[in-house]
CSV table of C-alpha atoms in Angstrom, one decimal:
chain,number,residue,atom,x,y,z
X,1,MET,CA,5.8,21.5,36.5
X,2,ASN,CA,9.2,23.0,37.1
X,3,VAL,CA,10.0,24.8,40.4
X,4,ALA,CA,13.1,26.8,41.3
X,5,ALA,CA,14.9,26.9,44.6
X,6,ILE,CA,17.7,29.3,45.4
X,7,ASP,CA,19.9,28.9,48.5
X,8,CYS,CA,21.8,32.0,49.5
X,9,GLY,CA,24.4,30.9,52.0
X,10,THR,CA,27.5,32.4,53.6
X,11,ASN,CA,29.8,31.5,50.8
X,12,THR,CA,27.6,30.5,47.8
X,13,VAL,CA,24.4,31.3,45.9
X,14,ARG,CA,23.0,28.1,44.4
X,15,LEU,CA,20.1,27.3,42.1
X,16,LEU,CA,18.1,24.1,41.5
X,17,VAL,CA,15.4,23.8,38.9
X,18,ALA,CA,13.5,20.5,39.2
X,19,SER,CA,10.2,18.8,38.7
X,20,ALA,CA,8.6,15.7,40.3
X,21,GLY,CA,9.1,12.3,38.7
X,22,PRO,CA,6.5,9.5,38.6
X,23,ASP,CA,7.9,8.1,41.9
X,24,GLY,CA,7.8,11.5,43.6
X,25,ARG,CA,11.5,12.0,43.5
X,26,LEU,CA,13.1,15.1,42.0
X,27,VAL,CA,13.9,15.2,38.4
X,28,GLU,CA,16.7,17.8,38.1
X,29,SER,CA,16.8,20.1,35.1
X,30,CYS,CA,19.5,22.5,36.2
X,31,ARG,CA,21.8,22.9,39.2
X,32,LEU,CA,24.1,25.9,39.4
X,33,VAL,CA,26.5,27.3,42.0
X,34,GLU,CA,28.4,30.6,42.2
X,35,PHE,CA,30.4,32.2,44.9
X,36,ALA,CA,29.3,35.6,46.4
X,37,MET,CA,31.1,35.2,49.8
X,38,LEU,CA,28.2,37.1,51.4
X,39,GLY,CA,29.4,36.3,54.9
X,40,ARG,CA,32.8,37.9,54.6
X,41,GLY,CA,33.2,40.1,57.6
X,42,VAL,CA,29.7,39.5,59.0
X,43,ASP,CA,30.9,37.8,62.1
X,44,ALA,CA,32.8,40.9,63.2
X,45,THR,CA,30.6,43.7,61.8
X,46,LYS,CA,27.1,42.1,61.8
X,47,ARG,CA,26.6,43.8,58.4
X,48,LEU,CA,26.7,42.5,54.8
X,49,ARG,CA,29.3,44.3,52.7
X,50,ASP,CA,28.2,46.4,49.7
X,51,ASP,CA,30.4,44.5,47.3
X,52,THR,CA,29.2,41.0,48.4
X,53,ILE,CA,25.5,42.2,48.2
X,54,ALA,CA,26.2,43.4,44.7
X,55,CYS,CA,27.8,40.1,43.8
X,56,ALA,CA,24.9,38.1,45.2
X,57,LEU,CA,22.4,40.2,43.3
X,58,ASP,CA,24.3,39.9,40.1
X,59,ILE,CA,24.1,36.1,40.5
X,60,VAL,CA,20.4,36.2,41.3
X,61,GLY,CA,19.8,38.3,38.2
X,62,ARG,CA,21.4,35.6,36.1
X,63,TYR,CA,19.5,32.9,37.8
X,64,ALA,CA,16.2,34.8,37.1
X,65,ALA,CA,16.9,34.4,33.4
X,66,VAL,CA,17.4,30.7,33.8
X,67,ILE,CA,14.2,30.4,35.8
X,68,ALA,CA,12.3,32.2,33.1
X,69,ASP,CA,13.8,29.9,30.4
X,70,HIS,CA,12.6,26.9,32.4
X,71,GLU,CA,9.1,28.4,32.9
X,72,CYS,CA,9.1,27.7,36.6
X,73,ALA,CA,5.7,27.7,38.2
X,74,ALA,CA,7.0,28.5,41.7
X,75,VAL,CA,10.2,30.1,43.0
X,76,ARG,CA,11.6,30.3,46.6
X,77,PHE,CA,14.8,32.1,47.7
X,78,VAL,CA,16.1,31.2,51.1
X,79,ALA,CA,18.9,33.0,52.9
X,80,THR,CA,20.7,31.5,55.8
X,81,SER,CA,23.3,32.2,58.4
X,82,ALA,CA,25.0,35.3,57.0
X,83,ALA,CA,21.7,37.1,56.4
X,84,ARG,CA,20.3,36.0,59.8
X,85,ASP,CA,23.3,37.7,61.4
X,86,ALA,CA,23.3,40.9,59.4
X,87,ALA,CA,21.5,44.1,60.5
X,88,ASN,CA,21.2,45.3,56.8
X,89,ARG,CA,19.8,42.1,55.4
X,90,ASP,CA,16.9,44.0,53.8
X,91,GLU,CA,19.3,45.6,51.4
X,92,LEU,CA,19.9,42.1,50.0
X,93,LEU,CA,16.3,40.9,50.2
X,94,ASP,CA,14.8,44.0,48.5
X,95,GLY,CA,17.2,43.5,45.6
X,96,VAL,CA,16.3,39.8,45.3
X,97,ARG,CA,12.6,40.6,45.2
X,98,ALA,CA,13.2,43.1,42.4
X,99,ALA,CA,15.2,40.5,40.5
X,100,LEU,CA,12.8,37.6,40.9
X,101,GLY,CA,9.5,39.4,40.8
X,102,PRO,CA,6.5,39.4,43.0
X,103,ARG,CA,5.5,35.8,42.6
X,104,ALA,CA,8.8,34.6,44.2
X,105,ALA,CA,8.9,33.8,48.0
X,106,VAL,CA,12.0,35.5,49.5
X,107,ASP,CA,12.8,34.4,53.0
X,108,VAL,CA,15.6,34.6,55.7
X,109,ILE,CA,14.9,31.3,57.3
X,110,SER,CA,15.6,30.3,60.9
X,111,GLY,CA,18.2,27.7,61.8
X,112,GLU,CA,15.4,25.3,62.7
X,113,GLU,CA,13.8,25.6,59.2
X,114,GLU,CA,17.2,25.3,57.6
X,115,SER,CA,17.8,22.1,59.5
X,116,ARG,CA,14.5,20.6,58.5
X,117,LEU,CA,14.9,21.5,54.8
X,118,SER,CA,18.5,20.1,54.8
X,119,PHE,CA,17.2,16.8,56.5
X,120,THR,CA,14.4,16.4,53.9
X,121,GLY,CA,16.7,17.1,51.0
X,122,ALA,CA,19.6,14.9,52.2
X,123,THR,CA,17.5,11.9,53.1
X,124,SER,CA,15.8,12.1,49.7
X,125,GLY,CA,19.1,11.5,48.0
X,126,VAL,CA,20.4,8.6,50.0
X,127,ALA,CA,19.2,5.0,49.4
X,128,ARG,CA,19.1,2.4,52.2
X,129,ALA,CA,19.6,4.8,55.1
X,130,VAL,CA,19.1,3.1,58.5
X,131,ASP,CA,17.3,4.9,61.3
X,132,PRO,CA,18.1,7.0,63.3
X,133,VAL,CA,19.7,9.3,60.8
X,134,LEU,CA,21.9,12.3,61.5
X,135,VAL,CA,22.2,15.0,58.8
X,136,MET,CA,25.1,17.5,59.0
X,137,ASP,CA,24.9,20.5,56.7
X,138,SER,CA,28.2,22.2,57.0
X,139,GLY,CA,27.8,25.9,56.0
X,140,GLY,CA,29.9,29.0,56.2
X,141,GLY,CA,28.3,30.7,59.2
X,142,SER,CA,26.7,27.7,61.0
X,143,THR,CA,26.4,24.0,60.8
X,144,GLU,CA,22.9,22.4,60.9
X,145,LEU,CA,22.5,19.1,62.7
X,146,VAL,CA,19.3,17.1,62.4
X,147,ARG,CA,18.5,13.7,63.9
X,148,GLY,CA,15.5,11.9,62.6
X,149,HIS,CA,14.0,9.1,60.6
X,150,THR,CA,13.8,8.3,56.9
X,151,ASP,CA,10.0,8.8,57.0
X,152,GLY,CA,10.6,12.5,57.6
X,153,ARG,CA,10.1,12.6,61.4
X,154,VAL,CA,12.6,14.9,63.1
X,155,GLU,CA,13.6,14.1,66.6
X,156,GLN,CA,16.1,16.9,67.2
X,157,ALA,CA,17.5,19.9,65.3
X,158,ALA,CA,20.2,22.3,66.2
X,159,SER,CA,22.0,25.2,64.5
X,160,VAL,CA,25.6,25.0,65.7
X,161,GLN,CA,27.3,28.4,65.4
X,162,ALA,CA,30.4,27.1,63.8
X,163,GLY,CA,31.0,27.3,60.0
X,164,SER,CA,33.8,27.6,57.6
X,165,ARG,CA,33.7,31.4,57.2
X,166,ARG,CA,33.0,32.1,60.9
X,167,MET,CA,35.9,29.8,62.0
X,168,ARG,CA,38.3,31.2,59.4
X,169,ASP,CA,37.6,34.9,60.3
X,170,ARG,CA,37.5,34.3,64.1
X,171,PHE,CA,40.4,31.9,64.6
X,172,LEU,CA,42.4,30.6,61.6
X,173,ARG,CA,43.9,33.9,60.5
X,174,ASP,CA,47.4,32.8,59.6
X,175,ASP,CA,48.2,31.1,56.3
X,176,PRO,CA,48.5,28.2,57.1
X,177,PRO,CA,47.0,28.5,60.6
X,178,THR,CA,49.2,27.9,63.6
X,179,GLU,CA,48.7,25.0,66.0
X,180,ALA,CA,47.5,27.4,68.7
X,181,GLN,CA,44.9,28.8,66.3
X,182,ILE,CA,43.7,25.3,65.4
X,183,THR,CA,43.5,24.3,69.1
X,184,ARG,CA,41.4,27.4,69.9
X,185,ALA,CA,39.1,26.8,66.9
X,186,ARG,CA,38.6,23.1,67.8
X,187,ALA,CA,37.7,24.1,71.4
X,188,ALA,CA,35.2,26.7,70.0
X,189,VAL,CA,33.5,24.0,67.9
X,190,ARG,CA,33.3,21.7,70.8
X,191,ALA,CA,31.8,24.4,73.0
X,192,ALA,CA,29.2,25.3,70.3
X,193,LEU,CA,28.3,21.6,69.8
X,194,GLY,CA,27.9,21.3,73.6
X,195,ALA,CA,25.6,24.3,73.7
X,196,ALA,CA,23.5,22.8,70.9
X,197,ALA,CA,22.7,19.8,73.1
X,198,ILE,CA,21.9,17.4,70.3
X,199,ASP,CA,22.2,13.6,71.0
X,200,LEU,CA,24.7,12.1,68.7
X,201,GLU,CA,24.7,8.7,70.3
X,202,MET,CA,23.4,5.6,68.5
X,203,VAL,CA,23.3,7.2,65.1
X,204,ARG,CA,23.0,4.5,62.5
X,205,THR,CA,23.4,6.6,59.3
X,206,PHE,CA,25.5,9.8,59.3
X,207,ILE,CA,24.9,12.0,56.2
X,208,GLY,CA,27.0,15.0,55.3
X,209,VAL,CA,26.0,17.7,52.8
X,210,ALA,CA,27.2,21.0,51.3
X,211,GLY,CA,30.4,22.1,49.7
X,212,THR,CA,32.9,21.5,52.6
X,213,VAL,CA,31.8,17.9,52.9
X,214,THR,CA,31.6,17.1,49.2
X,215,THR,CA,35.0,18.7,48.5
X,216,MET,CA,36.6,16.7,51.4
X,217,ALA,CA,35.1,13.5,49.8
X,218,ALA,CA,36.6,14.4,46.4
X,219,LEU,CA,40.0,14.8,48.1
X,220,ALA,CA,39.7,11.6,50.1
X,221,LEU,CA,38.8,9.8,46.9
X,222,GLY,CA,41.8,11.2,45.1
X,223,LEU,CA,39.8,12.8,42.3
X,224,PRO,CA,41.9,14.9,39.9
X,225,ARG,CA,38.8,17.0,39.2
X,226,TYR,CA,35.5,17.4,41.0
X,227,ASP,CA,32.9,14.8,39.8
X,228,ARG,CA,29.5,15.1,41.3
X,229,SER,CA,28.4,11.6,40.1
X,230,VAL,CA,31.4,10.0,42.0
X,231,VAL,CA,31.1,12.1,45.1
X,232,HIS,CA,27.4,11.6,45.6
X,233,GLY,CA,26.8,8.5,47.8
X,234,ALA,CA,30.5,8.1,48.7
X,235,ARG,CA,31.2,6.7,52.1
X,236,LEU,CA,34.2,8.0,54.1
X,237,GLY,CA,35.5,6.3,57.3
X,238,LEU,CA,35.6,8.9,60.1
X,239,ASP,CA,39.4,8.4,60.3
X,240,GLU,CA,39.5,9.5,56.6
X,241,VAL,CA,37.6,12.7,57.6
X,242,GLY,CA,40.3,13.4,60.2
X,243,THR,CA,43.1,12.8,57.8
X,244,VAL,CA,41.7,15.2,55.2
X,245,ALA,CA,41.1,17.8,57.8
X,246,ASP,CA,44.6,17.6,59.1
X,247,ARG,CA,46.1,17.8,55.6
X,248,LEU,CA,44.1,20.9,54.7
X,249,LEU,CA,45.0,22.6,58.0
X,250,SER,CA,48.7,22.1,57.2
X,251,LEU,CA,48.4,23.8,53.8
X,252,SER,CA,48.3,27.5,52.7
X,253,VAL,CA,45.3,28.8,50.8
X,254,ALA,CA,47.3,28.8,47.6
X,255,GLN,CA,48.3,25.2,48.1
X,256,ILE,CA,44.7,24.2,48.8
X,257,ALA,CA,43.5,26.1,45.7
X,258,ALA,CA,46.0,24.1,43.6
X,259,LEU,CA,44.4,20.8,44.6
X,260,GLY,CA,42.5,19.3,41.7
X,261,PRO,CA,38.9,19.1,42.9
X,262,VAL,CA,38.9,22.3,45.0
X,263,GLU,CA,37.0,25.3,43.6
X,264,PRO,CA,39.4,28.2,43.9
X,265,GLN,CA,36.8,30.4,45.6
X,266,ARG,CA,36.3,27.7,48.3
X,267,ALA,CA,40.0,27.4,49.1
X,268,GLU,CA,40.1,30.3,51.6
X,269,VAL,CA,37.6,28.7,53.9
X,270,LEU,CA,37.9,24.9,53.2
X,271,ALA,CA,40.4,24.1,56.0
X,272,ALA,CA,38.2,25.8,58.6
X,273,GLY,CA,35.2,24.0,57.3
X,274,ALA,CA,37.0,20.7,57.4
X,275,LEU,CA,38.0,21.3,61.0
X,276,VAL,CA,34.3,21.8,61.9
X,277,VAL,CA,33.3,18.6,60.1
X,278,ASP,CA,36.1,16.6,61.8
X,279,GLU,CA,35.1,17.8,65.3
X,280,ILE,CA,31.5,16.9,64.8
X,281,ALA,CA,32.5,13.5,63.3
X,282,GLN,CA,34.5,12.7,66.4
X,283,HIS,CA,31.3,13.0,68.5
X,284,VAL,CA,29.2,10.6,66.3
X,285,ARG,CA,29.1,6.9,67.0
X,286,ALA,CA,28.6,5.9,63.4
X,287,THR,CA,31.6,4.5,61.6
X,288,THR,CA,31.2,6.2,58.2
X,289,LEU,CA,30.1,9.5,56.7
X,290,VAL,CA,27.7,9.2,53.8
X,291,VAL,CA,28.2,12.1,51.4
X,292,SER,CA,25.1,13.5,49.7
X,293,GLU,CA,24.8,16.0,46.9
X,294,ALA,CA,21.1,16.4,47.8
X,295,ASP,CA,20.7,19.1,50.4
X,296,ILE,CA,18.7,22.1,51.4
X,297,LEU,CA,18.0,23.0,47.8
X,298,ASP,CA,16.3,19.7,47.3
X,299,GLY,CA,14.3,20.2,50.5
X,300,VAL,CA,13.1,23.6,49.3
X,301,ALA,CA,12.2,22.2,45.8
X,302,LEU,CA,10.3,19.2,47.4
X,303,GLY,CA,8.4,21.6,49.6
X,304,LEU,CA,7.3,23.7,46.6
X,305,LEU,CA,6.2,20.6,44.7
X,306,ALA,CA,4.3,19.3,47.7
X,307,ARG,CA,2.4,22.5,48.2
X,308,GLY,CA,1.8,23.1,44.5
X,309,ALA,CA,2.5,26.3,42.6
X,310,ALA,CA,-1.0,27.7,43.1
X,311,GLY,CA,-0.8,27.4,46.8
X,312,HIS,CA,2.6,29.0,47.3
X,313,ALA,CA,2.5,32.7,47.9
X,314,PRO,CA,5.4,35.1,48.8
X,315,SER,CA,5.9,35.4,52.5
């Protein structure tokens, strides 16, 4: 049985089509990513722009055809930080429901649920993780932090209001950003992390997911082009995380876009995302960051498979 998960984030709209293997792990049939930049301007206006809504719906329309081709028995679309913050989110959701049909579940999920799904997905993709585990999902509008155990138990979860798009729009406005802007942005991340009040002490396994982290890993590894098979499972020393962040913050958007493994659409917000990742890494006692390509999409798909298509109804 195939199921389909769509993650509509602040920067990207992503699709995973998967089924369950004999061992209960996901068997991936299709994984796609496109950029809608849905969160552009949301931090200031609290509204989604007409052009980014149109772009996101165009992507979802193409994904609907892929889902039909794979005869998926269950479909769930989850929207995260940008949609949570936007007063006009229903304009997006109504269009998504029309594109995916009445059997699809279409949700704007809370930061708490986003954290839980990210934790489930990330830990499913990392072998030999040692408890306690911290999963960091670095997004465009927020960063989800979850501390828990490999058996699925979650001890703490927090949605930190610091993400690549939010930091870019709010602080890092020059190209490249000035030292003063970087200082203010770092202080804001530290304040947001303090407000989240999640215990980062004694973490044994530190897992990072999502595009900022995976692109930073590709740069640290010196890849000429992005290679998912190499990035997944890579381990970066936390000093390497800081080195990559500092390098990106010293470059213009055009210079970042010219780096081999960087997707051009991500270049605008990558330095800001790297700053967030670096600040969080400085508060974690683990020595390495484990990079996982398994994330919230995998968590959504695993949830669909666990419930079974017949038991899943639109919310």
